[in-house]
XYZ file of C-alpha atoms in Angstrom:
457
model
C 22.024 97.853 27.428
C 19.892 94.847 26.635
C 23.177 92.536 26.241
C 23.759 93.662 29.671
C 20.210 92.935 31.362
C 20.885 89.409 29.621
C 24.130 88.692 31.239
C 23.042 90.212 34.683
C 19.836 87.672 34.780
C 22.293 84.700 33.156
C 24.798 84.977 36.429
C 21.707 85.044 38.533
C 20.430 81.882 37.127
C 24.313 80.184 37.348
C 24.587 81.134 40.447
C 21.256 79.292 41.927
C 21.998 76.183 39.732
C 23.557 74.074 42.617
C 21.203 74.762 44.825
C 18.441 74.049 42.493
C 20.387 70.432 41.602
C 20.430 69.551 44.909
C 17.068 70.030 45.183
C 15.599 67.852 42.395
C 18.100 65.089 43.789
C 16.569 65.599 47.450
C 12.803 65.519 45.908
C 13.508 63.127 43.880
C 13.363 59.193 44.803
C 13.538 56.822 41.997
C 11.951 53.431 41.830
C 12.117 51.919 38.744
C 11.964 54.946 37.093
C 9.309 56.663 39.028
C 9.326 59.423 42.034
C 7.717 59.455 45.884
C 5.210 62.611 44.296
C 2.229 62.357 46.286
C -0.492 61.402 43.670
C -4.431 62.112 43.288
C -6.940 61.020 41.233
C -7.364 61.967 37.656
C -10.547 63.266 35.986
C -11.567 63.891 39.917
C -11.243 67.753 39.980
C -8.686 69.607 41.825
C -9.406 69.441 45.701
C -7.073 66.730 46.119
C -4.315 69.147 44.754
C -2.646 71.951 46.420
C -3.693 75.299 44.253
C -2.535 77.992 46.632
C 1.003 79.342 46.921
C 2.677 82.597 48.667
C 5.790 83.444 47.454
C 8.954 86.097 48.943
C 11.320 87.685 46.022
C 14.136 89.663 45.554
C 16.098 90.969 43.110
C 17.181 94.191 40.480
C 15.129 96.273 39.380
C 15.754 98.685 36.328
C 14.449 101.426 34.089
C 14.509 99.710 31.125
C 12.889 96.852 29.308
C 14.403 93.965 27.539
C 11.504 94.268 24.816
C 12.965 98.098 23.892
C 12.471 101.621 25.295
C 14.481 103.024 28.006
C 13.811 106.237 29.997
C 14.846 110.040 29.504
C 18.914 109.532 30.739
C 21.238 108.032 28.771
C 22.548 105.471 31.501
C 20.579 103.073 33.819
C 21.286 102.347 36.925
C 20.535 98.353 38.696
C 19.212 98.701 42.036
C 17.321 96.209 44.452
C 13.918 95.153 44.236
C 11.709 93.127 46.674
C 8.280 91.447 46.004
C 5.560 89.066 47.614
C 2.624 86.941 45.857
C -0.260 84.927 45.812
C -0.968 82.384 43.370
C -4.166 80.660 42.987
C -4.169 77.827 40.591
C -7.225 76.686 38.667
C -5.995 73.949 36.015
C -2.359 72.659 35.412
C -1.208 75.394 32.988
C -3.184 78.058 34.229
C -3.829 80.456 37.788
C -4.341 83.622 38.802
C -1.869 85.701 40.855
C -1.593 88.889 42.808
C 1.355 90.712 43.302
C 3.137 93.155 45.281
C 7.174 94.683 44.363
C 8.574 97.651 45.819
C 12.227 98.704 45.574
C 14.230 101.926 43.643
C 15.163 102.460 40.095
C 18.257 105.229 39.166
C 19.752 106.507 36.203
C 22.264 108.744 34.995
C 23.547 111.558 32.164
C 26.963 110.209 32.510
C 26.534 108.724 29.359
C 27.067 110.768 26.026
C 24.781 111.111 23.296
C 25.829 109.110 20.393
C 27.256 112.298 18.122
C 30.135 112.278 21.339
C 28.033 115.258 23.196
C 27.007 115.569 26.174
C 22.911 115.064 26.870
C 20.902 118.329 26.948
C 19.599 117.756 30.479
C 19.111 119.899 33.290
C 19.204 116.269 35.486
C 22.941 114.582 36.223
C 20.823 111.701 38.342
C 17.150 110.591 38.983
C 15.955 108.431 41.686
C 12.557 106.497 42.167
C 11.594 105.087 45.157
C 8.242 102.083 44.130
C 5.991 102.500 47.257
C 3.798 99.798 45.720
C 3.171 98.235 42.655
C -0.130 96.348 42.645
C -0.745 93.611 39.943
C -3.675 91.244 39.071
C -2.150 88.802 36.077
C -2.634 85.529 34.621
C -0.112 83.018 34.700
C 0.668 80.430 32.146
C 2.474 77.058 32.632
C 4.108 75.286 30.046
C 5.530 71.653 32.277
C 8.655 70.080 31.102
C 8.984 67.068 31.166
C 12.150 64.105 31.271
C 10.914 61.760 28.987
C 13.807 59.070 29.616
C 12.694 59.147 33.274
C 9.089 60.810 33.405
C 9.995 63.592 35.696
C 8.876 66.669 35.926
C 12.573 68.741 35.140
C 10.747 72.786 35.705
C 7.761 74.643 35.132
C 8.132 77.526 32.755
C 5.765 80.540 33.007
C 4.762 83.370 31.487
C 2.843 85.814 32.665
C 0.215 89.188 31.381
C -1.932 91.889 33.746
C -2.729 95.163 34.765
C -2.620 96.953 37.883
C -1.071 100.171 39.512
C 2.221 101.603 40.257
C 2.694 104.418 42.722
C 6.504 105.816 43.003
C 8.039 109.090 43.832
C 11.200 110.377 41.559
C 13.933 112.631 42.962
C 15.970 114.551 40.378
C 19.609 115.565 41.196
C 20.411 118.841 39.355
C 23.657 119.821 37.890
C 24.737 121.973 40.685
C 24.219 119.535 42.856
C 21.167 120.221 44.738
C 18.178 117.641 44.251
C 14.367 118.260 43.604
C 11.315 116.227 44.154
C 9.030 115.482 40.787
C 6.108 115.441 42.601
C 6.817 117.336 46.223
C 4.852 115.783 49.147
C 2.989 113.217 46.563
C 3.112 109.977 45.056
C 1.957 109.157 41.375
C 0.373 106.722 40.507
C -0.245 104.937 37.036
C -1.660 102.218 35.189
C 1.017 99.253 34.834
C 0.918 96.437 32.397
C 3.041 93.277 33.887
C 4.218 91.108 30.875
C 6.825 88.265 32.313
C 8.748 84.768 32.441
C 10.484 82.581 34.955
C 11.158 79.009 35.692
C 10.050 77.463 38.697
C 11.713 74.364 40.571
C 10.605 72.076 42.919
C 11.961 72.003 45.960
C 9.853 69.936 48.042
C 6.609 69.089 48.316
C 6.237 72.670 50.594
C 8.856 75.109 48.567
C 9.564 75.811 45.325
C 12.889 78.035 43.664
C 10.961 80.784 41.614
C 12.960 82.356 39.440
C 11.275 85.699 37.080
C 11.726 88.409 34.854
C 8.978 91.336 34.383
C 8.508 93.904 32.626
C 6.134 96.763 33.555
C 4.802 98.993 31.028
C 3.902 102.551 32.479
C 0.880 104.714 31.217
C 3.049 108.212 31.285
C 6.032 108.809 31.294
C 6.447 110.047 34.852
C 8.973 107.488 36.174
C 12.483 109.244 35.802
C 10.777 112.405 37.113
C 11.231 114.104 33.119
C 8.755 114.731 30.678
C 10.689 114.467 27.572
C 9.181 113.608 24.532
C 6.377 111.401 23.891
C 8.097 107.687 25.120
C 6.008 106.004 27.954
C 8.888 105.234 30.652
C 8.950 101.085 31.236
C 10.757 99.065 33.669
C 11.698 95.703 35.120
C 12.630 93.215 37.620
C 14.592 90.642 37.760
C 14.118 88.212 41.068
C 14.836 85.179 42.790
C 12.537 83.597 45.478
C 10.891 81.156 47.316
C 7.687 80.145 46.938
C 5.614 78.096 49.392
C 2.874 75.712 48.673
C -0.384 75.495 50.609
C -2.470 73.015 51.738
C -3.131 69.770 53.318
C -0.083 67.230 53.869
C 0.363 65.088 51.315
C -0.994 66.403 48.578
C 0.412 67.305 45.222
C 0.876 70.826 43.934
C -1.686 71.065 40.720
C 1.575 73.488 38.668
C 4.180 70.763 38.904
C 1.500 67.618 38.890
C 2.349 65.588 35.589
C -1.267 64.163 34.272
C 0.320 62.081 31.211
C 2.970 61.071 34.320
C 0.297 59.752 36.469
C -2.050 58.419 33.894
C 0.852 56.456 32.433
C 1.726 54.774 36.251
C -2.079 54.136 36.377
C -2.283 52.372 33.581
C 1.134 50.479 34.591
C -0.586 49.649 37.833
C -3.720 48.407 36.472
C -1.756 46.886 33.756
C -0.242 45.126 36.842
C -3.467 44.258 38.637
C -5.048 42.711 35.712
C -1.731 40.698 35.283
C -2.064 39.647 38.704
C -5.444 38.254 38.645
C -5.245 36.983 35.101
C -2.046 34.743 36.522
C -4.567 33.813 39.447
C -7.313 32.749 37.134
C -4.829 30.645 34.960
C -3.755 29.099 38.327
C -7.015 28.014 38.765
C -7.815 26.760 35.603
C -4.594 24.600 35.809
C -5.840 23.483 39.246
C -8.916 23.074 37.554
C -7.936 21.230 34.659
C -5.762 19.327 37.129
C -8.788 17.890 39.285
C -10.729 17.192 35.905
C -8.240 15.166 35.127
C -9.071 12.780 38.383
C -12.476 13.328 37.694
C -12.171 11.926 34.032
C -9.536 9.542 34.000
C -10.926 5.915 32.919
C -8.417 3.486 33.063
C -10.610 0.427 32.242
C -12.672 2.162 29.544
C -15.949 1.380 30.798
C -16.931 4.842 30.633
C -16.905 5.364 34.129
C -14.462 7.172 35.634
C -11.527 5.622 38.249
C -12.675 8.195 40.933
C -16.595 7.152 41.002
C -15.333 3.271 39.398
C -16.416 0.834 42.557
C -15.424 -2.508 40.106
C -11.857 -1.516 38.360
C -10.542 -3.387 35.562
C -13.547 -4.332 33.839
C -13.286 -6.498 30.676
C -13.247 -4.310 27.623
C -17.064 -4.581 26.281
C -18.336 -5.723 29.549
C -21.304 -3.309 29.986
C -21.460 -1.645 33.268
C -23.520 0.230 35.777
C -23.332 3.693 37.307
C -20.490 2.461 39.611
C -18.798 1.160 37.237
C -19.653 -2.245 38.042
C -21.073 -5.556 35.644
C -24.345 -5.506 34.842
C -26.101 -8.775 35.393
C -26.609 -10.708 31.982
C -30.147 -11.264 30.940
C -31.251 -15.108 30.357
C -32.149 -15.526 26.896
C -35.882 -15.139 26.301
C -37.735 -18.750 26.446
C -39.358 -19.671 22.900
C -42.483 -21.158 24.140
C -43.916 -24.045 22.012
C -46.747 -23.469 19.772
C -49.474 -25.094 21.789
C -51.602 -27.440 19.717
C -55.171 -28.157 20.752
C -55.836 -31.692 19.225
C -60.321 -33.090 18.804
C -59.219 -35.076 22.663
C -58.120 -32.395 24.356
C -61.572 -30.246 23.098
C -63.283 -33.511 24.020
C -61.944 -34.189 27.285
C -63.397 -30.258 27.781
C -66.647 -30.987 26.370
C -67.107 -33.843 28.459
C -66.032 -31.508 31.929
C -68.845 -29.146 30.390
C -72.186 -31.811 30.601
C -71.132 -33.819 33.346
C -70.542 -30.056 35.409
C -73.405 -30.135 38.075
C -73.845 -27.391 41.081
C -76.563 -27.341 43.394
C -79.931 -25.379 43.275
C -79.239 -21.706 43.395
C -76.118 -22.354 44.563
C -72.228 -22.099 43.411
C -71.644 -25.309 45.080
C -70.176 -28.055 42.387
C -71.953 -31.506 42.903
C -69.294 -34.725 43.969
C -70.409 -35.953 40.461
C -68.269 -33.467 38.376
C -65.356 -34.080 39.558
C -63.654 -36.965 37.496
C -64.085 -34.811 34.303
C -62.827 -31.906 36.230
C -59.711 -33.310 37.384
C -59.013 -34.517 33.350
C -59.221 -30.607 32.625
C -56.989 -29.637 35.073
C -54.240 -32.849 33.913
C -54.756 -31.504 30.555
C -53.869 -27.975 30.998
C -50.594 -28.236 33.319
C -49.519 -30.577 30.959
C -50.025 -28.458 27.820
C -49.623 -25.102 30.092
C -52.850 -24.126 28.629
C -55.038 -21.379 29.473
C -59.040 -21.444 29.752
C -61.283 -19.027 29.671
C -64.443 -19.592 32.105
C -67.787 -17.823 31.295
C -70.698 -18.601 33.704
C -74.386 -18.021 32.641
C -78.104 -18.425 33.710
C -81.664 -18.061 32.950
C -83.663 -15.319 33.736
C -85.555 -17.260 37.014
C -84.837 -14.217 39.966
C -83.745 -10.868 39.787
C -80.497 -9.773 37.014
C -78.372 -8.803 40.039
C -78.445 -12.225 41.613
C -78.292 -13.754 38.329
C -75.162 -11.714 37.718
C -73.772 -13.177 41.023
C -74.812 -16.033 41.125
C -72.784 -16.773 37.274
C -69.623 -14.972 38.440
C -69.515 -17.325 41.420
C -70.464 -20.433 39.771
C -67.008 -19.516 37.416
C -64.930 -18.761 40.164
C -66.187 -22.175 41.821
C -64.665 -24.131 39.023
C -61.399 -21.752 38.917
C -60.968 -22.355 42.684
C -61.446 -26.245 42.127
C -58.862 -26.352 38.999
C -56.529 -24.138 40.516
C -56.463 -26.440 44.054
C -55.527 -29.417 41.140
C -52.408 -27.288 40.562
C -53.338 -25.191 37.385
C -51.384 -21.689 37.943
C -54.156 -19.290 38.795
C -52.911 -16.415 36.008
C -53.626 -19.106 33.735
C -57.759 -19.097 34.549
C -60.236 -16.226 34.076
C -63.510 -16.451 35.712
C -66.131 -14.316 33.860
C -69.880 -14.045 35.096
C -72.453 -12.854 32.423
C -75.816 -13.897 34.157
C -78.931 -14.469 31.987
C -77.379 -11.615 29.107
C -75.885 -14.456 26.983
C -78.935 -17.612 26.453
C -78.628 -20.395 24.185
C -82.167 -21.378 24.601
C -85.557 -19.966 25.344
C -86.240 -19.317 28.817
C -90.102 -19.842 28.586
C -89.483 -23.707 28.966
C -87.850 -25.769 31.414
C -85.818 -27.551 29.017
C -84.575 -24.133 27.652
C -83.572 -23.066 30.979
C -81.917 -25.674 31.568
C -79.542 -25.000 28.501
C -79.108 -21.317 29.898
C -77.949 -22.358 33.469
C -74.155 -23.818 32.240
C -70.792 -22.801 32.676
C -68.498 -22.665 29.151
C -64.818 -23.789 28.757
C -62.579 -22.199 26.466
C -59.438 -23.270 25.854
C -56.404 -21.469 24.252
C-alpha cells in the first residue's frame, strides 16, 4: 500500500518536471552568473518583500497515511481532491498558512485478509464525501540553493497544524443497498495536518506547488465503521499553483536568497570601492605628475623651472626667490686706525681760545674763524669726528642758559659743516651752567664757564 502511494506521487512529480524546467529557464536570466530577481534591502525588514500568497490545488486523496495506519477495509481506493490557501510569510523559512481541501475518499473489502479469508464485514464499499477541512499550520522552508551558479533551484517545506474536518461516509452493504453513517448530518473532528512539498518558481507572480499531507483524525469515524480502537487517517497528494501578492517588483520573502544577495552586495561594493580607489590612484598619478613640473630644477639653484625667471644659473651662484642672481656684496672697507698726533689736539686747542661769540648771543665773532677753518681741514682730512659741548655761567635763568649753550654748539657745527665736514660726523651738545670749570662769583670765573669744548675722536 505505501509502495504504491510512493509510486502514485513519483509519476505526479515526472510528469510536471518539463513544465517546471521550462520555468526556471524562463525566470531565469544569467549575467555573469547572476539572475534578473528583483532585490531589496537586507537587515531592512520585510515590507520590501512580497509575504502573501493564494494558492489553487488538486490532486488524490486517500484513506491511508504514508507514516502507517489505514482504515477499517482491507483495500483503498484513490479519488480526487481539491484545495485552496493562504500563506502569510513572516521570515524566510517560516509563515503561517490557512487551508481549505475538499474532495472523496473510498475503499473496499475486495481485498482478503491475510490467512486467504474473506474480511468479516457487513460493508463491500464505503464512501466519504470532505465538505471542508479547515487547517491553521505552520510552514517551514528549508531554500536550496545552486552553489556553482547561486540560484535558488526549489523551496522545500514541511508543514504541522490543527484544525477541523467535517465529512459524511456512505456504506454500501453486501446486498447491495447503501446506508448513510451519519443520516442527514455531517461529523466533524479534530484534524492534525503533518506535510511536505517542493515549491518552484515560476515567475515573479506564480509558483508550481507541489504537496503531500497527511491528516490525522480524532475518531475513527471516517470509513463510516467503528472497528476497533485505530483512529482513521488520511491524505492528499496535490499539484497547484500558487500566486504571489504584492506590489510589482518586489521579491517573494520564501524564494529570496539572503547569503545570494549579501554576496552580490558585497561584489557590488567590492566594485564601487574598486572604482573609486582606481579614481583616487588616477589622481595621485595626475598629482604626482604636476609635482613633478612643480619640482623639477634643472639648474640646481633650488628653485624650481616653473617659478625659475633666470634659467641656467651657475652652479653655486646664490639666487633669489625667482630664481635669479643675487647681487654680490662689496667687501666691507677696513677703515684706518685714526691717529690723533699733540698738532692735531693743538690745532683744536687753539680753535677753543681764539672761539669768540657775541654777548648773549650764538653769533661767532669774524675773529674765530682762521682757527675754525684749521679744524674743519683737519677733520675731512683725517675723517675725524668731534664731539661739541657748549656751556655757561649761571648769569640769567637755567632755561635760557640751556639754550643759549645748545645753540652756541650748533653755531660752530653749522660753521664746520658749511667748510665741508659731513654733518653725521659732528654732535652738538648744550649743557648750560650744569658743567663749570670755575667759580661763578667772579668775573674772571665766568668767563672760564661761558666756552664751547672740542673733542676729537
Amino acid at each position: 500500500m505505501k509502495r504504491t502511494m510512493i509510486w502514485q506521487f513519483a509519476i505526479a512529480f515526472l510528469a510536471f518536471m518539463p513544465f517546471i524546467a521550462k520555468a526556471q529557464q524562463e525566470a531565469t536570466v544569467t549575467v555573469e552568473g547572476e539572475t534578473n530577481e528583483p532585490k531589496a534591502p537586507l537587515f531592512k525588514g520585510g515590507k520590501e518583500y512580497k509575504k502573501w500568497y493564494l494558492g489553487i490545488n488538486g490532486g488524490a486523496t486517500a484513506p491511508v497515511a504514508i507514516t502507517g495506519g489505514s482504515n477499517d477495509f482491507t483495500k483503498w481506493k484513490a479519488d480526487f481532491g481539491y484545495g485552496a490557501y493562504v500563506q502569510y510569510q513572516i521570515l524566510h523559512f517560516f509563515g503561517l498558512r490557512l487551508d481549505y481541501m475538499g474532495g472523496q475518499l473510498r475503499g473496499t473489502n475486495d481485498k482478503n485478509l491475510g490467512n486467504g479469508m474473506p474480511p468479516n464485514s457487513p460493508y463491500l464499499e464505503f464512501k466519504t464525501k470532505l465538505k471542508y477541512t479547515g487547517t491553521f499550520s505552520a510552514i517551514f522552508n528549508i531554500t536550496t540553493v545552486n552553489w556553482l551558479t547561486r540560484q535558488n533551484i526549489a523551496t522545500l517545506y514541511a508543514t504541522v497544524g490543527g484544525g477541523l474536518a467535517g465529512y459524511s461516509p456512505t456504506l454500501t452493504l453486501r446486498n447491495g443497498s447503501t446506508v448513510d453513517y451519519k443520516p442527514g448530518g455531517t461529523i466533524s473532528e479534530l484534524v492534525i495536518p503533518v506535510g511536505a512539498g517542493i515549491k518552484f518558481k515560476l515567475s515573479d507572480l506564480i509558483n508550481l506547488d507541489l504537496g503531500y499531507t497527511m491528516y490525522y483524525t480524532d475518531g475513527d469515524n471516517l470509513d463510516g465503521y467503528y472497528y476497533g480502537p485505530n483512529k482513521d487517517k488520511f491524505s492528499y497528494g496535490h499539484v497547484g499553483l500558487e500566486f504571489a501578492l504584492g506590489k510589482k517588483g518586489r521579491p517573494q520573502l520564501q524564494f529570496h536568497n539572503p547569503a545570494k544577495q549579501m554576496y552580490q552586495e558585497l561584489t557590488a561594493e567590492n566594485l564601487a570601492t574598486r572604482a573609486k580607489l582606481d579614481a583616487a590612484n588616477a589622481a595621485n598619478a595626475r598629482m604626482a605628475a604636476d609635482m613633478a613640473i612643480l619640482t623639477k630644477d634643472s639648474d640646481g639653484d633650488g628653485v624650481s623651472d616653473f617659478f625659475d625667471k633666470c634659467p641656467n644659473t651657475p652652479p653655486g651662484v646664490k639666487v633669489d626667490g625667482s630664481g635669479c642672481p643675487l647681487p654680490v656684496p662689496e667687501a666691507p672697507k677696513v677703515e684706518e686706525k685714526v691717529i690723533i698726533t699733540e698738532e692735531d689736539r693743538g690745532i683744536v686747542k687753539e680753535a677753543i681760545r681764539n672761539l669768540e661769540f657775541d654777548f648773549a648771543k650764538a653769533s661767532i665773532k669774524p675773529e674765530s674763524y682762521p682757527s675754525l677753518d684749521r679744524v674743519a681741514e683737519l677733520l675731512k682730512r683725517k675723517n675725524l669726528n668731534l664731539k661739541l659741548s657748549g656751556h655757561t655761567d649761571n648769569v640769567g635763568s637755567l632755561k635760557r642758559n640751556m639754550e643759549l649753550s645748545k645753540e652756541r654748539a650748533e653755531s660752530v657745527k653749522n660753521y664746520l659743516v658749511a667748510k665741508g665736514v659731513l654733518t653725521n660726523k659732528i654732535e652738538a651738545v648744550g649743557y648750560g651752567p650744569t658743567q663749570p670749570i670755575a667759580s661763578n662769583k667772579t668775573a674772571a670765573g665766568r668767563q672760564k664757564n661761558r666756552r664751547v669744548e672740542f673733542t676729537i675722536f
